[in-house]
PDB file of C-alpha atoms in Angstrom:
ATOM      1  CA  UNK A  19       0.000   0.000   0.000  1.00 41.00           C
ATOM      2  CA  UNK A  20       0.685   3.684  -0.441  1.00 40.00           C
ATOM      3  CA  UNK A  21       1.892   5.572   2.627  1.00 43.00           C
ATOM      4  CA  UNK A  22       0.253   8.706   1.527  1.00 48.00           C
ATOM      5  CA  UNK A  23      -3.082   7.561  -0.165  1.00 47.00           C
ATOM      6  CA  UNK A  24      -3.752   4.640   1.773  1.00 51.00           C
ATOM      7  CA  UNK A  25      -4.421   2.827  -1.463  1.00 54.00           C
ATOM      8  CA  UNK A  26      -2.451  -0.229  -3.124  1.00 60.00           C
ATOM      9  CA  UNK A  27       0.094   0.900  -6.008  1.00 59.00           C
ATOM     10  CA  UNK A  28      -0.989  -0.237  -9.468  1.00 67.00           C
ATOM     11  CA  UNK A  29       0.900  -2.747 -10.808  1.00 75.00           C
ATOM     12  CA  UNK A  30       3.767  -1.522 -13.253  1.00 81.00           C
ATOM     13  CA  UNK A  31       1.508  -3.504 -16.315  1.00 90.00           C
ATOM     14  CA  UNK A  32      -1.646  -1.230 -15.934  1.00 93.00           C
ATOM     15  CA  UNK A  33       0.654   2.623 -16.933  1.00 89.00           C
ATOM     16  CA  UNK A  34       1.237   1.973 -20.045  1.00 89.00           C
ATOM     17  CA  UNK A  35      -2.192   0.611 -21.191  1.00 93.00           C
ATOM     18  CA  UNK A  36      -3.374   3.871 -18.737  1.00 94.00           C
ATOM     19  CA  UNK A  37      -1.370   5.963 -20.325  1.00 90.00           C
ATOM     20  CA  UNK A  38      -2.163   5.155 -23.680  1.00 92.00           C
ATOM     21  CA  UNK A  39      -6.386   4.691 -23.595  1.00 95.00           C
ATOM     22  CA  UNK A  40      -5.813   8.409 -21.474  1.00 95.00           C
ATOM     23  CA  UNK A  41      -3.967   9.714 -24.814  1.00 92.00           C
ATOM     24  CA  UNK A  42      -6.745   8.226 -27.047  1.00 95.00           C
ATOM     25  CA  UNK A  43      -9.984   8.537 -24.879  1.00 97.00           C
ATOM     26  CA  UNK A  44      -9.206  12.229 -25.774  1.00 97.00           C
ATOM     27  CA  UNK A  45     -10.675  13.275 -28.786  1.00 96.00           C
ATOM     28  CA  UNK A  46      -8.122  16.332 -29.362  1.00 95.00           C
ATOM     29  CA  UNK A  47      -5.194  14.352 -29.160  1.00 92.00           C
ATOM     30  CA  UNK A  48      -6.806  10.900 -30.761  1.00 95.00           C
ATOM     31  CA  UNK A  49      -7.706  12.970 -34.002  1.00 95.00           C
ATOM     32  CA  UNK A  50      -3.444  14.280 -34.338  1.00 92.00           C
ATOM     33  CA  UNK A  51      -2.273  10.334 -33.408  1.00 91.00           C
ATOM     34  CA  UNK A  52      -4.658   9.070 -35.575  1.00 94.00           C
ATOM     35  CA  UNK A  53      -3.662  11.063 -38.148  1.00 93.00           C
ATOM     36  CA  UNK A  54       0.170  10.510 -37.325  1.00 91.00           C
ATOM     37  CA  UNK A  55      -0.489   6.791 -37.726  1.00 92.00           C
ATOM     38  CA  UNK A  56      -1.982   7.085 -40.740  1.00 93.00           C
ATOM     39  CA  UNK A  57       0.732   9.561 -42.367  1.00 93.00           C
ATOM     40  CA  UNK A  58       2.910   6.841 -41.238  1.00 92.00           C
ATOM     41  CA  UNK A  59       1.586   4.398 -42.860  1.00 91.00           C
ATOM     42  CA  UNK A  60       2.059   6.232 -46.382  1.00 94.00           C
ATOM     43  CA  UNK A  61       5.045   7.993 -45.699  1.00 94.00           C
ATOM     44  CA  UNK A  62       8.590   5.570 -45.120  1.00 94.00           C
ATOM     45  CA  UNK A  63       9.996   8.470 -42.840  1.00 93.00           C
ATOM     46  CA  UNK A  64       6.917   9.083 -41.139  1.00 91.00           C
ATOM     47  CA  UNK A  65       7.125   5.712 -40.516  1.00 92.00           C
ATOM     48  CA  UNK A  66      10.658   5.477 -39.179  1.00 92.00           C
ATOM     49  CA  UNK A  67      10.065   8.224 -36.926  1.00 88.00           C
ATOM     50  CA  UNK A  68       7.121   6.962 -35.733  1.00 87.00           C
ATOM     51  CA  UNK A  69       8.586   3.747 -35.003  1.00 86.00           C
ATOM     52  CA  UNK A  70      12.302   5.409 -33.731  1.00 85.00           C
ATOM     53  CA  UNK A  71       9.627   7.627 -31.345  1.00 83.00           C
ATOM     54  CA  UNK A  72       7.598   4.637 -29.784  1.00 81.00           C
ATOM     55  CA  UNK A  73      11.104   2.531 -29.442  1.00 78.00           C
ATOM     56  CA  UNK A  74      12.149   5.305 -27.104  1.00 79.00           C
ATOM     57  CA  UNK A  75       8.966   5.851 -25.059  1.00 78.00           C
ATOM     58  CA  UNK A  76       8.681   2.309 -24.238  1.00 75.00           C
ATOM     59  CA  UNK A  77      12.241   1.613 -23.351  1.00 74.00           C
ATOM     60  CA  UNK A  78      12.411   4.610 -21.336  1.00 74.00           C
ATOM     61  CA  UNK A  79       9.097   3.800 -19.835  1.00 71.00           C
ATOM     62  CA  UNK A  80      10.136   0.022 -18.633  1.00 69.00           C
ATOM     63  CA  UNK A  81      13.930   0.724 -18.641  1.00 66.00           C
ATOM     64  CA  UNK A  82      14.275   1.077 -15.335  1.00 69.00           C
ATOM     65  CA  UNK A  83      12.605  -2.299 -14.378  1.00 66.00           C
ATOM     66  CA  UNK A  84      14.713  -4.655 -17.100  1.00 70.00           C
ATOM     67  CA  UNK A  85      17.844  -6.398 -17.378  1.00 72.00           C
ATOM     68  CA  UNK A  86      20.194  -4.946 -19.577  1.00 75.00           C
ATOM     69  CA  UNK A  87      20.298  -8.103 -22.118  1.00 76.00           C
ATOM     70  CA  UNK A  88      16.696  -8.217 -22.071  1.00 84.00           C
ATOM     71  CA  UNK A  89      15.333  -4.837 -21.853  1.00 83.00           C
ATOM     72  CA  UNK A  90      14.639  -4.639 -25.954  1.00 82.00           C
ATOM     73  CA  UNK A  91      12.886  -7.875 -26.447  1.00 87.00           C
ATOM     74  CA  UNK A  92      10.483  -7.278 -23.187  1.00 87.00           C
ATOM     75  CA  UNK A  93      10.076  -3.725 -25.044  1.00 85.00           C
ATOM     76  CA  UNK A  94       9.344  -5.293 -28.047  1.00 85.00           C
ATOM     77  CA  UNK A  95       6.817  -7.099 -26.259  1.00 90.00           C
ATOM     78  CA  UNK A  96       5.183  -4.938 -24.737  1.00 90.00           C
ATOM     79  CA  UNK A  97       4.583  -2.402 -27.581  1.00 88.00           C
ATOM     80  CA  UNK A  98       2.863  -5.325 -29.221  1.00 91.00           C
ATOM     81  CA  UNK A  99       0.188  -5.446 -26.856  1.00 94.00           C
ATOM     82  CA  UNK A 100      -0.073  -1.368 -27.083  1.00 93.00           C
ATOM     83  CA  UNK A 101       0.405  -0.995 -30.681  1.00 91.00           C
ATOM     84  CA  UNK A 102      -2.386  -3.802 -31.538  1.00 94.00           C
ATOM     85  CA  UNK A 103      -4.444  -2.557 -28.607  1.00 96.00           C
ATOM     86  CA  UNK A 104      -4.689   0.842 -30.587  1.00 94.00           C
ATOM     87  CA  UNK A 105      -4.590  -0.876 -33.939  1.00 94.00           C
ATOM     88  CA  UNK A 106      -7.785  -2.645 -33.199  1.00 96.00           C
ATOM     89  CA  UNK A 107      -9.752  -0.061 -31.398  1.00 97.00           C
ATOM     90  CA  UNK A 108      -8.765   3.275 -32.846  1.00 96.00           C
ATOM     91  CA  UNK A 109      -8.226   2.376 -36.068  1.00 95.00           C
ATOM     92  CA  UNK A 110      -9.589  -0.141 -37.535  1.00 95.00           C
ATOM     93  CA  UNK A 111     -12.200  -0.579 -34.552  1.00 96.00           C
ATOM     94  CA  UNK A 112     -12.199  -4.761 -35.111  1.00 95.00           C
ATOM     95  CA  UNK A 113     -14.324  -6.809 -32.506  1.00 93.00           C
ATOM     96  CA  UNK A 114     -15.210  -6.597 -28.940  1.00 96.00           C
ATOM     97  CA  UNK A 115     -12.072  -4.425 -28.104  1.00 97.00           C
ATOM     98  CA  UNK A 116     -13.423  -1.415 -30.386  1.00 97.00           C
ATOM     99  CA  UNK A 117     -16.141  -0.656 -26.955  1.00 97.00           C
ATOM    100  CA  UNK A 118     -15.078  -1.939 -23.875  1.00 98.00           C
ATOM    101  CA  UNK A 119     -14.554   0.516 -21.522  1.00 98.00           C
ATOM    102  CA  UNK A 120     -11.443   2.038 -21.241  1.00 97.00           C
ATOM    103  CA  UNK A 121     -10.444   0.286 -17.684  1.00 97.00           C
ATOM    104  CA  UNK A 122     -11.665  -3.052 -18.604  1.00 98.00           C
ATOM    105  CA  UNK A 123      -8.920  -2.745 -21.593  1.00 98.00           C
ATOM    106  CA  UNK A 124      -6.434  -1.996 -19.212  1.00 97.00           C
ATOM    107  CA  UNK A 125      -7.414  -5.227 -17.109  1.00 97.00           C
ATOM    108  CA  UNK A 126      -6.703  -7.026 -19.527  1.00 97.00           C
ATOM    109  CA  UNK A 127      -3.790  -5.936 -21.135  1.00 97.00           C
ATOM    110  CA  UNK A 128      -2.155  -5.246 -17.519  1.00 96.00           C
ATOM    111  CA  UNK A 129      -1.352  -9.321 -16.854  1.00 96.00           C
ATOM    112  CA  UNK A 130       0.418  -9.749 -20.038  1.00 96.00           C
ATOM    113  CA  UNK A 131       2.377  -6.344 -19.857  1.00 94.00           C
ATOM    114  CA  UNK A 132       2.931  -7.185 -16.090  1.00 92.00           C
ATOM    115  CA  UNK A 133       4.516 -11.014 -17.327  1.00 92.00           C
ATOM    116  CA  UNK A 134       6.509  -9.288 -19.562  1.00 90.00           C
ATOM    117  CA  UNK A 135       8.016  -6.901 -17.478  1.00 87.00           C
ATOM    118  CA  UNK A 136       8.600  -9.652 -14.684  1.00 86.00           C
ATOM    119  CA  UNK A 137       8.182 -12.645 -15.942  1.00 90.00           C
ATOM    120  CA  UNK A 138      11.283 -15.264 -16.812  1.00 90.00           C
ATOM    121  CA  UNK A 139      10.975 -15.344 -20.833  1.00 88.00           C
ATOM    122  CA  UNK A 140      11.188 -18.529 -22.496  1.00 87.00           C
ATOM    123  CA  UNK A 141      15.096 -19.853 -22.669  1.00 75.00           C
ATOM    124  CA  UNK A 142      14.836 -19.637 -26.299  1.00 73.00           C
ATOM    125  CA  UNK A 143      13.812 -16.055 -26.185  1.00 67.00           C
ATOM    126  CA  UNK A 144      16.876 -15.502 -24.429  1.00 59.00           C
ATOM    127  CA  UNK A 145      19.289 -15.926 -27.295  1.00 55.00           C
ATOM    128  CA  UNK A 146      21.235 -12.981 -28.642  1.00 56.00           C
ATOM    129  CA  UNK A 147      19.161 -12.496 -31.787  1.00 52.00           C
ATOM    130  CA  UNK A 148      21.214 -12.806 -34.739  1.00 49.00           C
TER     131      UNK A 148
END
């Protein structure tokens, strides 16, 4: 629990989920990454930027939690689950996902992004990638 609040800390797998539903629940700043993302998608430099831009939020996001020979795969990871999280509710707006409430997306993104940021990964995962 919190000394100050009283209340239990979040676990580290529910702030970037938070963070990024906050970002889109907007509609100011949902219309300028939507229209990022889709620049992006037509533009190769967009794109790279884009991608360079995320690379560095996330790292220096989970960074601090990670083991140095890991810390870019569990990245990796995790921006899957908050790239197709957007993907399929922003964008496209595919299935279920598309209109669940904003906290109910976060409880269940949070156990993945929690296993990846804590979690021993598979031994084969642990390979220097060639």
């Amino acid at each position: 629990m919190s000394r100050c609040t009283g209340r239990s800390t979040p676990p580290a797998g529910t702030a970037g989920p938070q963070a990024t539903l906050r970002l889109w629940e907007d509609p100011a700043s949902a219309e300028i990454l939507r229209s990022i993302i889709l620049t992006a998608a037509q533009e190769p430099a967009a794109m790279h930027r884009l991608r360079q831009l995320f690379s560095e939020l996330v790292l220096a996001v989970v960074s601090h939690s990670l083991p140095d020979a890991e810390r870019t795969l569990r990245a990796s990871l995790i921006a899957t689950q908050i790239v197709g999280m957007v993907m399929n509710r922003y964008i496209w707006q595919v299935g279920d996902i598309a209109t669940l409430p904003a906290d109910t997306v976060t409880d269940l993104l949070a156990p993945t992004i929690q296993h990846y940021l804590a979690d021993p990964l598979p031994t084969k995962a642990q390979r220097p990638l060639a």
